[in-house]
Amino acid sequence: MRIVADTDLCIGAGQCVLTEPEVFDQDDDGTVVVLVENPEGGQVDSAREAVKLCPAVALSLQE
Amino acid sequence: MTAQLPATLPITRGCPYAPPDEHRRLRDEAPIQRVTLPSGETAWTITRHEDIRAMLTDPRFSSDRRNPHFPLLAKGQRINTGFRASLIGMDPPEHGPARRKVVGEFTVRRMEALRPRIQEIVDQHIDAILAGPKPADLVKALSLPVPSLVICEQLGVPYTDHEFFQLHSSRLLSRLTPPAERKAAIDALRDYLGELIERKAQEPADDLLSRQLEQQDDREELVSLAFLLLVAGHETTANMISLGTMAFLERPEDIRKIQEDSSKTLPAVEELLRYFTIAEFAVSRVAVEDVELGGVLIKAGEGVVPLSNLANRDPEAFDHPEELDIERGARHHLAFGFGAHQCLGQNLARMELQIVFDTLFRRIPGLRPAVPLDSLPFKDDASVYGIHEFPVTW
Ligand code: SF4
């Protein structure tokens, strides 16, 4: 599974970072940074959760 | 078939913990339907969690408050404020770059860095409560000053001026304020902020407004940004502090849970946000093209008023939605809105609430209401729900 982030859409709400700080971060402008592109184990569920919570529909998963 | 007159949309809660019964009735009749707003205008209400999320991520629905069809709840809100559109009133392609200029100030990491200072502010106010007379008014002593001080410090607004802001922002948010007074409140705030930004341009300091001035010289845009952040920072978190404290005081077992395990406070905050949904009407939009939503055709030029409070109790989205369960762990509520405009200050609000509840019940374990909770003056007259006054003792 791969996490794809569309940084143009990201509005920096930080929902992804709150969900899984080991997988997502924000740069100084607030834009999402994917730290772990291919999540494994427990990170898979939190990646799914982050995709669901992202208000800007900026995150998606390639299974 | 005779044409049916649209139902009206009343906006006063009967039970302080729940959406107005009439809203439920509307939902039960049809999840999407035409209604007459208290302003006399007609619009669509939408009530399903899924429909609201779909609408708020669809660019065919506009946030532009200057659009003559943008649905307004109260009479007299459609006044020319002389303001440039603020972030919340912008659409793409204008919105993205404007939001990006300021969002760095509100990242999760940046908010974490504020934690010690917020803790200090909360502790000082609780010291003052403990040293002062009983009963104390929680709203004046804690709920309002904490978020207000935090946002003032962050923006670089002298806190000595906070009473001025509280007065004008509460006038702005009250549905009972006559149009002329509303306009006067807006003018007063705008003039003040214009002068403040002028001073910051001469003498920059380490604050948000000074940093924004380094990036751009559009003073008008900065004034409307400062206005938005100040008003949003004054009333929202404050009301959640009061309502959340009230809910906790009714549920001593929940207080015990967060006292024993402080990792439970943040999920509790999330649940309180869902349960109370204090800015129920914050996310209205106007269609700029014909759109089919949830099987209903919404035409260009028609307004849509989502009832987020009902969506946050949509059984399709939440199990046992009418229950306040601080261990629910569901975060997909719409209390901060959804889509590109989702609340910029949400992580600041979460942290303030977490610190307040943790500290309040640790430092004043005997806290209790000084009056019966159902006699509290609830804000049925404001765009942000809350409590006007909350006498507590210990
Ligand atoms: S949740 Fe979405 S919008 Fe928010 S920072 Fe993450 S990717 Fe960006």
Coordinates of C-alpha atoms and ligand atoms in Angstrom, one line a residue:
Chain A
M1 CA 0.0 0.0 0.0
R2 CA 1.3 3.4 -0.9
I3 CA 0.1 6.8 0.5
V4 CA -0.3 9.5 -2.1
A5 CA -0.6 13.2 -1.0
D6 CA -1.7 15.9 -3.3
T7 CA 0.1 18.9 -1.7
D8 CA -1.7 21.4 -3.9
L9 CA -5.0 20.3 -2.3
C10 CA -3.6 20.2 1.3
I11 CA -5.0 23.0 3.5
G12 CA -2.7 22.2 6.4
A13 CA -5.5 21.2 8.9
G14 CA -3.1 18.7 10.4
Q15 CA -5.7 15.9 10.9
C16 CA -3.2 13.5 9.4
V17 CA -0.4 14.4 11.8
L18 CA -2.8 14.1 14.7
T19 CA -3.8 10.7 13.5
E20 CA -0.4 9.3 13.0
P21 CA 2.7 11.5 13.6
E22 CA 5.0 8.6 12.6
V23 CA 3.6 8.6 9.1
F24 CA 2.6 12.2 8.5
D25 CA 4.3 15.6 9.2
Q26 CA 3.7 19.2 8.1
D27 CA 6.4 21.5 6.7
D28 CA 6.7 25.1 8.0
D29 CA 4.0 26.2 5.6
G30 CA 1.6 23.6 7.0
T31 CA 1.7 21.4 3.9
V32 CA 1.6 17.6 4.5
V33 CA 4.8 15.6 4.3
V34 CA 4.5 11.8 4.1
L35 CA 7.2 10.3 6.2
V36 CA 6.4 6.7 5.5
E37 CA 5.2 6.1 2.0
N38 CA 4.5 2.4 2.4
P39 CA 2.9 2.0 5.8
E40 CA 2.9 -1.4 7.5
G41 CA 1.3 -3.0 10.5
G42 CA -0.7 -0.7 12.7
Q43 CA 0.2 2.2 10.5
V44 CA -2.1 0.9 7.8
D45 CA -5.2 1.5 9.8
S46 CA -4.1 4.9 10.8
A47 CA -3.3 5.8 7.2
R48 CA -6.8 4.8 6.3
E49 CA -8.2 6.9 9.2
A50 CA -6.1 9.9 8.0
V51 CA -7.5 9.5 4.5
K52 CA -11.0 9.5 5.8
L53 CA -10.4 12.6 8.1
C54 CA -8.5 14.8 5.6
P55 CA -10.9 17.6 5.0
A56 CA -9.3 18.6 1.7
V57 CA -9.4 15.1 0.2
A58 CA -5.7 15.5 -0.3
L59 CA -4.7 12.0 0.7
S60 CA -5.4 8.7 -1.0
L61 CA -4.2 5.1 -0.9
Q62 CA -2.9 3.0 -3.7
E63 CA -3.5 -0.6 -2.6
Chain B
M1 CA -50.9 18.7 -6.2
T2 CA -50.9 22.0 -4.4
A3 CA -47.6 23.7 -4.0
Q4 CA -46.3 23.3 -0.5
L5 CA -44.9 26.2 1.4
P6 CA -41.4 25.4 2.7
A7 CA -41.0 24.6 6.4
T8 CA -39.4 27.3 8.5
L9 CA -36.1 26.8 10.2
P10 CA -36.1 27.9 13.8
I11 CA -32.7 28.2 15.4
T12 CA -33.3 28.0 19.1
R13 CA -32.4 24.9 21.0
G14 CA -35.1 23.5 23.4
C15 CA -32.8 21.2 25.2
P16 CA -29.4 22.7 25.8
Y17 CA -27.7 19.4 24.9
A18 CA -29.3 18.7 21.6
P19 CA -30.3 20.2 18.3
P20 CA -33.7 21.9 18.2
D21 CA -36.6 19.4 18.0
E22 CA -37.8 21.1 14.8
H23 CA -34.5 20.3 13.1
R24 CA -35.0 16.6 13.9
R25 CA -38.6 16.9 12.5
L26 CA -37.2 18.4 9.3
R27 CA -34.7 15.6 9.0
D28 CA -37.3 13.0 9.6
E29 CA -39.5 14.4 6.9
A30 CA -36.7 14.7 4.4
P31 CA -32.9 14.8 4.8
I32 CA -32.7 17.6 2.2
Q33 CA -35.5 20.1 1.8
R34 CA -36.5 23.7 1.1
V35 CA -36.9 25.8 4.2
T36 CA -37.6 29.5 5.1
L37 CA -34.8 30.9 7.2
P38 CA -35.5 33.4 10.0
S39 CA -34.1 36.1 7.6
G40 CA -37.1 35.4 5.4
E41 CA -35.0 33.9 2.6
T42 CA -35.4 30.4 1.4
A43 CA -32.7 27.8 1.2
W44 CA -32.0 24.1 1.3
T45 CA -31.2 22.4 4.6
I46 CA -29.1 19.3 4.5
T47 CA -28.8 17.0 7.5
R48 CA -26.9 13.8 6.5
H49 CA -23.3 13.5 7.5
E50 CA -22.4 12.1 4.0
D51 CA -24.3 14.9 2.1
I52 CA -22.6 17.6 4.1
R53 CA -19.1 16.2 3.5
A54 CA -19.9 15.9 -0.2
M55 CA -21.1 19.4 -0.4
L56 CA -18.2 20.9 1.5
T57 CA -15.7 19.3 -0.8
D58 CA -17.5 20.2 -4.0
P59 CA -16.3 23.4 -5.7
R60 CA -19.7 24.0 -7.2
F61 CA -20.8 25.3 -3.8
S62 CA -19.3 28.7 -3.1
S63 CA -18.4 30.3 0.2
D64 CA -18.6 33.9 -1.1
R65 CA -20.6 35.9 1.4
R66 CA -20.9 38.7 -1.1
N67 CA -23.0 36.5 -3.4
P68 CA -26.5 38.0 -3.1
H69 CA -27.9 34.4 -2.8
F70 CA -25.6 33.4 0.0
P71 CA -28.0 32.1 2.7
L72 CA -28.1 34.3 5.8
L73 CA -29.8 33.3 9.0
A74 CA -30.6 36.6 10.6
K75 CA -32.2 39.7 9.1
G76 CA -29.7 42.5 8.6
Q77 CA -26.6 40.4 8.2
R78 CA -26.4 41.4 4.6
I79 CA -24.6 44.6 5.1
N80 CA -21.7 46.1 3.3
T81 CA -18.9 45.8 5.8
G82 CA -16.4 47.5 3.5
F83 CA -14.2 44.4 4.1
R84 CA -12.3 42.5 1.6
A85 CA -13.4 38.9 1.6
S86 CA -11.8 37.1 4.5
L87 CA -10.5 33.5 4.2
I88 CA -13.8 32.0 5.0
G89 CA -15.5 33.9 2.2
M90 CA -13.1 33.0 -0.5
D91 CA -13.3 30.4 -3.2
P92 CA -10.6 28.8 -5.3
P93 CA -8.3 29.9 -6.9
E94 CA -8.1 32.8 -4.5
H95 CA -8.6 30.7 -1.3
G96 CA -5.6 28.2 -1.5
P97 CA -2.8 30.7 -1.7
A98 CA -4.4 33.0 0.9
R99 CA -4.8 30.2 3.4
R100 CA -1.3 28.9 2.7
K101 CA 0.1 32.3 3.8
V102 CA -1.1 31.8 7.3
V103 CA -1.6 28.1 7.9
G104 CA 2.1 27.6 8.9
E105 CA 1.2 29.6 12.0
F106 CA -1.2 26.9 13.1
T107 CA 0.6 23.6 12.4
V108 CA 0.4 20.8 14.9
R109 CA 4.1 21.3 15.8
R110 CA 3.7 25.1 16.2
M111 CA 0.7 24.5 18.5
E112 CA 2.7 22.1 20.6
A113 CA 5.4 24.7 21.1
L114 CA 2.6 26.9 22.7
R115 CA 1.7 24.3 25.2
P116 CA 3.8 25.5 28.2
R117 CA 2.6 29.1 27.8
I118 CA -1.1 28.0 27.6
Q119 CA -0.6 25.8 30.7
E120 CA 0.8 28.9 32.5
I121 CA -2.1 31.0 31.4
V122 CA -4.6 28.4 32.6
D123 CA -2.8 28.0 35.9
Q124 CA -2.8 31.7 36.6
H125 CA -6.5 31.9 36.0
I126 CA -7.2 28.9 38.3
D127 CA -5.0 30.5 41.0
A128 CA -7.2 33.6 40.7
I129 CA -10.4 31.5 41.0
L130 CA -9.0 29.7 44.1
A131 CA -8.0 33.0 45.7
G132 CA -11.2 34.8 44.8
P133 CA -14.8 34.8 46.2
K134 CA -17.2 31.8 45.9
P135 CA -19.1 31.3 43.8
A136 CA -17.1 32.3 40.7
D137 CA -18.4 32.9 37.2
L138 CA -16.5 30.3 35.2
V139 CA -17.2 32.2 32.0
K140 CA -15.5 35.4 33.2
A141 CA -12.8 33.7 35.2
L142 CA -11.7 31.1 32.8
S143 CA -13.7 30.3 29.7
L144 CA -13.3 33.7 28.0
P145 CA -9.9 35.0 29.2
V146 CA -7.9 31.9 28.4
P147 CA -8.5 31.6 24.6
S148 CA -8.7 35.4 24.4
L149 CA -5.3 35.8 25.9
V150 CA -3.8 33.1 23.8
I151 CA -5.1 34.5 20.5
C152 CA -4.2 38.1 21.5
E153 CA -0.6 37.0 22.3
Q154 CA -0.4 35.0 19.1
L155 CA -1.5 37.9 16.9
G156 CA 0.3 40.5 18.9
V157 CA -2.8 42.4 20.1
P158 CA -2.3 44.1 23.5
Y159 CA -4.4 42.1 26.0
T160 CA -5.3 45.4 27.7
D161 CA -7.7 45.8 24.8
H162 CA -9.4 42.5 25.2
E163 CA -12.6 43.9 26.7
F164 CA -13.1 46.0 23.6
F165 CA -12.8 42.8 21.5
Q166 CA -15.1 40.8 23.7
L167 CA -17.7 43.4 23.6
H168 CA -17.7 43.9 19.9
S169 CA -17.3 40.3 18.9
S170 CA -20.2 39.3 21.1
R171 CA -22.3 42.0 19.5
L172 CA -21.3 40.6 16.1
L173 CA -22.3 37.1 17.0
S174 CA -25.6 37.9 18.7
R175 CA -28.6 37.4 16.4
L176 CA -30.4 40.1 18.4
T177 CA -28.0 42.9 17.5
P178 CA -29.7 45.4 15.3
P179 CA -28.1 45.9 11.8
A180 CA -26.8 49.4 12.6
E181 CA -25.1 48.2 15.8
R182 CA -23.7 45.3 14.0
K183 CA -22.2 47.6 11.4
A184 CA -20.8 49.8 14.2
A185 CA -19.1 46.9 15.9
I186 CA -17.5 45.8 12.6
D187 CA -16.3 49.4 12.0
A188 CA -14.9 49.7 15.4
L189 CA -12.9 46.5 15.1
R190 CA -11.7 47.2 11.6
D191 CA -10.5 50.7 12.6
Y192 CA -8.7 49.3 15.6
L193 CA -7.0 46.5 13.7
G194 CA -6.0 48.9 10.8
E195 CA -4.2 51.1 13.3
L196 CA -2.6 48.2 15.1
I197 CA -1.3 46.8 11.8
E198 CA 0.0 50.3 10.9
R199 CA 2.0 50.3 14.2
K200 CA 3.3 46.8 13.6
A201 CA 4.6 47.9 10.2
Q202 CA 6.6 50.7 12.0
E203 CA 7.7 48.5 14.9
P204 CA 7.6 44.8 14.0
A205 CA 7.6 42.3 16.9
D206 CA 7.6 38.5 17.2
D207 CA 4.0 37.9 16.4
L208 CA 1.7 36.6 13.7
L209 CA 0.7 40.0 12.3
S210 CA 4.3 41.2 12.1
R211 CA 5.3 38.0 10.4
Q212 CA 2.4 38.4 7.9
L213 CA 3.5 42.0 7.2
E214 CA 7.0 40.7 6.1
Q215 CA 5.3 38.5 3.5
Q216 CA 2.8 40.9 2.1
D217 CA 1.9 44.5 2.1
D218 CA -1.8 44.2 1.5
R219 CA -3.0 45.9 4.6
E220 CA -6.7 45.4 3.8
E221 CA -6.3 41.6 3.5
L222 CA -4.4 41.6 6.8
V223 CA -7.1 43.5 8.6
S224 CA -9.7 41.0 7.5
L225 CA -7.4 38.1 8.5
A226 CA -6.8 39.6 11.9
F227 CA -10.5 40.2 12.3
L228 CA -11.4 36.7 11.5
L229 CA -8.8 35.2 13.8
L230 CA -9.7 37.4 16.7
V231 CA -13.4 36.9 16.5
A232 CA -13.0 33.1 16.0
G233 CA -10.5 33.0 18.8
H234 CA -12.8 34.8 21.3
E235 CA -16.1 33.0 21.4
T236 CA -15.7 29.5 20.1
T237 CA -13.2 27.8 22.5
A238 CA -14.7 29.9 25.3
N239 CA -18.1 28.3 24.9
M240 CA -16.6 24.8 24.6
I241 CA -14.8 25.3 27.9
S242 CA -18.1 26.3 29.6
L243 CA -20.2 23.6 28.0
G244 CA -17.5 20.9 28.4
T245 CA -17.1 21.7 32.1
M246 CA -20.9 21.5 32.5
A247 CA -21.0 18.1 30.8
F248 CA -18.1 16.8 33.0
L249 CA -19.7 18.1 36.2
E250 CA -22.8 16.1 35.4
R251 CA -20.6 12.9 34.9
P252 CA -18.2 12.5 37.8
E253 CA -17.2 9.1 36.5
D254 CA -15.9 10.9 33.3
I255 CA -13.9 13.3 35.5
R256 CA -12.4 10.3 37.3
K257 CA -11.5 8.7 33.9
I258 CA -9.5 11.6 32.7
Q259 CA -7.9 12.2 36.1
E260 CA -6.7 8.6 36.2
D261 CA -5.5 8.6 32.6
S262 CA -4.8 11.9 31.0
S263 CA -4.5 10.3 27.5
K264 CA -8.3 10.1 27.6
T265 CA -8.7 13.9 27.7
L266 CA -8.1 14.5 24.0
P267 CA -10.6 11.9 22.8
A268 CA -13.0 13.4 25.4
V269 CA -12.5 16.8 23.9
E270 CA -13.2 15.4 20.4
E271 CA -16.5 13.8 21.7
L272 CA -17.5 17.1 23.4
L273 CA -16.9 18.9 20.1
R274 CA -19.2 16.4 18.3
Y275 CA -21.8 16.4 20.9
F276 CA -22.3 20.2 21.3
T277 CA -21.4 21.3 17.7
I278 CA -21.5 24.9 18.8
A279 CA -21.1 26.5 15.4
E280 CA -23.9 24.6 13.8
F281 CA -24.5 27.0 11.0
A282 CA -21.0 28.0 10.2
V283 CA -20.7 26.1 6.9
S284 CA -23.5 27.5 4.7
R285 CA -22.8 27.7 0.9
V286 CA -24.5 28.9 -2.3
A287 CA -24.6 26.7 -5.4
V288 CA -22.9 28.4 -8.4
E289 CA -23.9 25.6 -10.8
D290 CA -26.8 23.1 -10.8
V291 CA -25.7 20.2 -8.6
E292 CA -27.4 16.9 -7.7
L293 CA -26.9 16.2 -4.0
G294 CA -28.2 13.2 -2.3
G295 CA -30.7 12.7 -5.1
V296 CA -32.0 16.3 -5.0
L297 CA -31.3 18.9 -7.7
I298 CA -30.0 22.1 -6.2
K299 CA -30.0 24.9 -8.7
A300 CA -27.4 27.5 -9.3
G301 CA -28.1 30.5 -7.1
E302 CA -29.8 28.5 -4.3
G303 CA -28.4 28.6 -0.8
V304 CA -27.6 25.5 1.3
V305 CA -27.6 25.5 5.1
P306 CA -26.2 22.3 6.5
L307 CA -27.4 21.4 10.0
S308 CA -24.0 20.1 11.3
N309 CA -25.5 19.4 14.7
L310 CA -27.8 16.8 13.2
A311 CA -25.1 15.4 11.0
N312 CA -22.9 14.9 14.1
R313 CA -25.7 12.8 15.4
D314 CA -26.4 10.9 12.2
P315 CA -26.8 7.2 13.1
E316 CA -25.3 6.3 9.7
A317 CA -22.0 8.0 10.8
F318 CA -22.0 7.4 14.6
D319 CA -23.2 4.5 16.8
H320 CA -25.6 5.6 19.5
P321 CA -25.2 9.2 18.3
E322 CA -27.3 10.7 21.1
E323 CA -25.0 9.5 23.8
L324 CA -22.0 11.5 25.1
D325 CA -19.3 8.8 25.3
I326 CA -15.9 10.3 26.0
E327 CA -14.3 7.1 25.0
R328 CA -16.0 6.9 21.6
G329 CA -12.8 7.7 19.7
A330 CA -14.6 9.0 16.6
R331 CA -13.0 12.0 15.0
H332 CA -14.9 12.4 11.8
H333 CA -17.4 14.9 13.2
L334 CA -18.1 18.2 11.5
A335 CA -17.7 20.5 14.5
F336 CA -14.8 22.2 12.7
G337 CA -16.4 22.0 9.3
F338 CA -15.0 20.0 6.5
G339 CA -13.4 20.8 3.1
A340 CA -10.9 23.5 2.2
H341 CA -12.3 25.8 4.9
Q342 CA -12.0 23.5 7.8
C343 CA -11.2 25.5 11.0
L344 CA -7.7 26.9 10.9
G345 CA -7.4 27.1 14.6
Q346 CA -8.7 23.6 15.4
N347 CA -5.5 22.2 16.8
L348 CA -5.1 25.3 19.0
A349 CA -8.7 24.8 20.3
R350 CA -8.1 21.1 21.0
M351 CA -5.0 21.8 23.0
E352 CA -6.6 24.6 25.0
L353 CA -9.6 22.4 25.9
Q354 CA -7.3 19.5 26.8
I355 CA -5.2 21.7 29.1
V356 CA -8.2 23.4 30.7
F357 CA -10.1 20.2 31.6
D358 CA -6.9 18.4 32.8
T359 CA -5.9 21.3 35.0
L360 CA -9.3 22.4 36.2
F361 CA -10.4 19.0 37.6
R362 CA -6.9 18.3 39.0
R363 CA -6.6 21.6 40.8
I364 CA -10.2 22.1 41.9
P365 CA -11.4 18.5 42.5
G366 CA -14.4 19.7 44.4
L367 CA -15.7 21.9 41.6
R368 CA -19.4 22.0 41.4
P369 CA -22.2 24.1 39.8
A370 CA -23.5 26.8 42.2
V371 CA -26.9 26.8 40.5
P372 CA -29.0 24.0 38.9
L373 CA -27.5 23.3 35.5
D374 CA -30.9 23.7 33.7
S375 CA -31.2 27.2 35.0
L376 CA -28.0 28.4 33.2
P377 CA -28.5 31.2 30.7
F378 CA -27.7 29.3 27.4
K379 CA -26.9 31.3 24.3
D380 CA -29.9 30.7 22.2
D381 CA -29.5 34.1 20.6
A382 CA -26.0 33.8 19.2
S383 CA -24.4 32.2 16.1
V384 CA -22.1 30.3 18.4
Y385 CA -23.8 28.2 21.0
G386 CA -22.7 28.5 24.6
I387 CA -23.4 29.7 28.1
H388 CA -23.5 33.4 29.1
E389 CA -22.7 32.9 32.8
F390 CA -21.8 29.8 34.8
P391 CA -21.6 30.2 38.6
V392 CA -19.4 27.5 40.1
T393 CA -18.2 26.8 43.6
W394 CA -15.9 24.2 45.3
Ligands
SF4_1 S1 -5.2 16.3 6.9 FE1 -5.2 16.7 4.7 S2 -5.3 18.9 4.6 FE2 -4.8 18.4 6.7 S3 -2.5 18.5 6.7 FE3 -3.1 16.4 6.3 S4 -3.1 16.2 4.1 FE4 -3.2 18.4 4.5

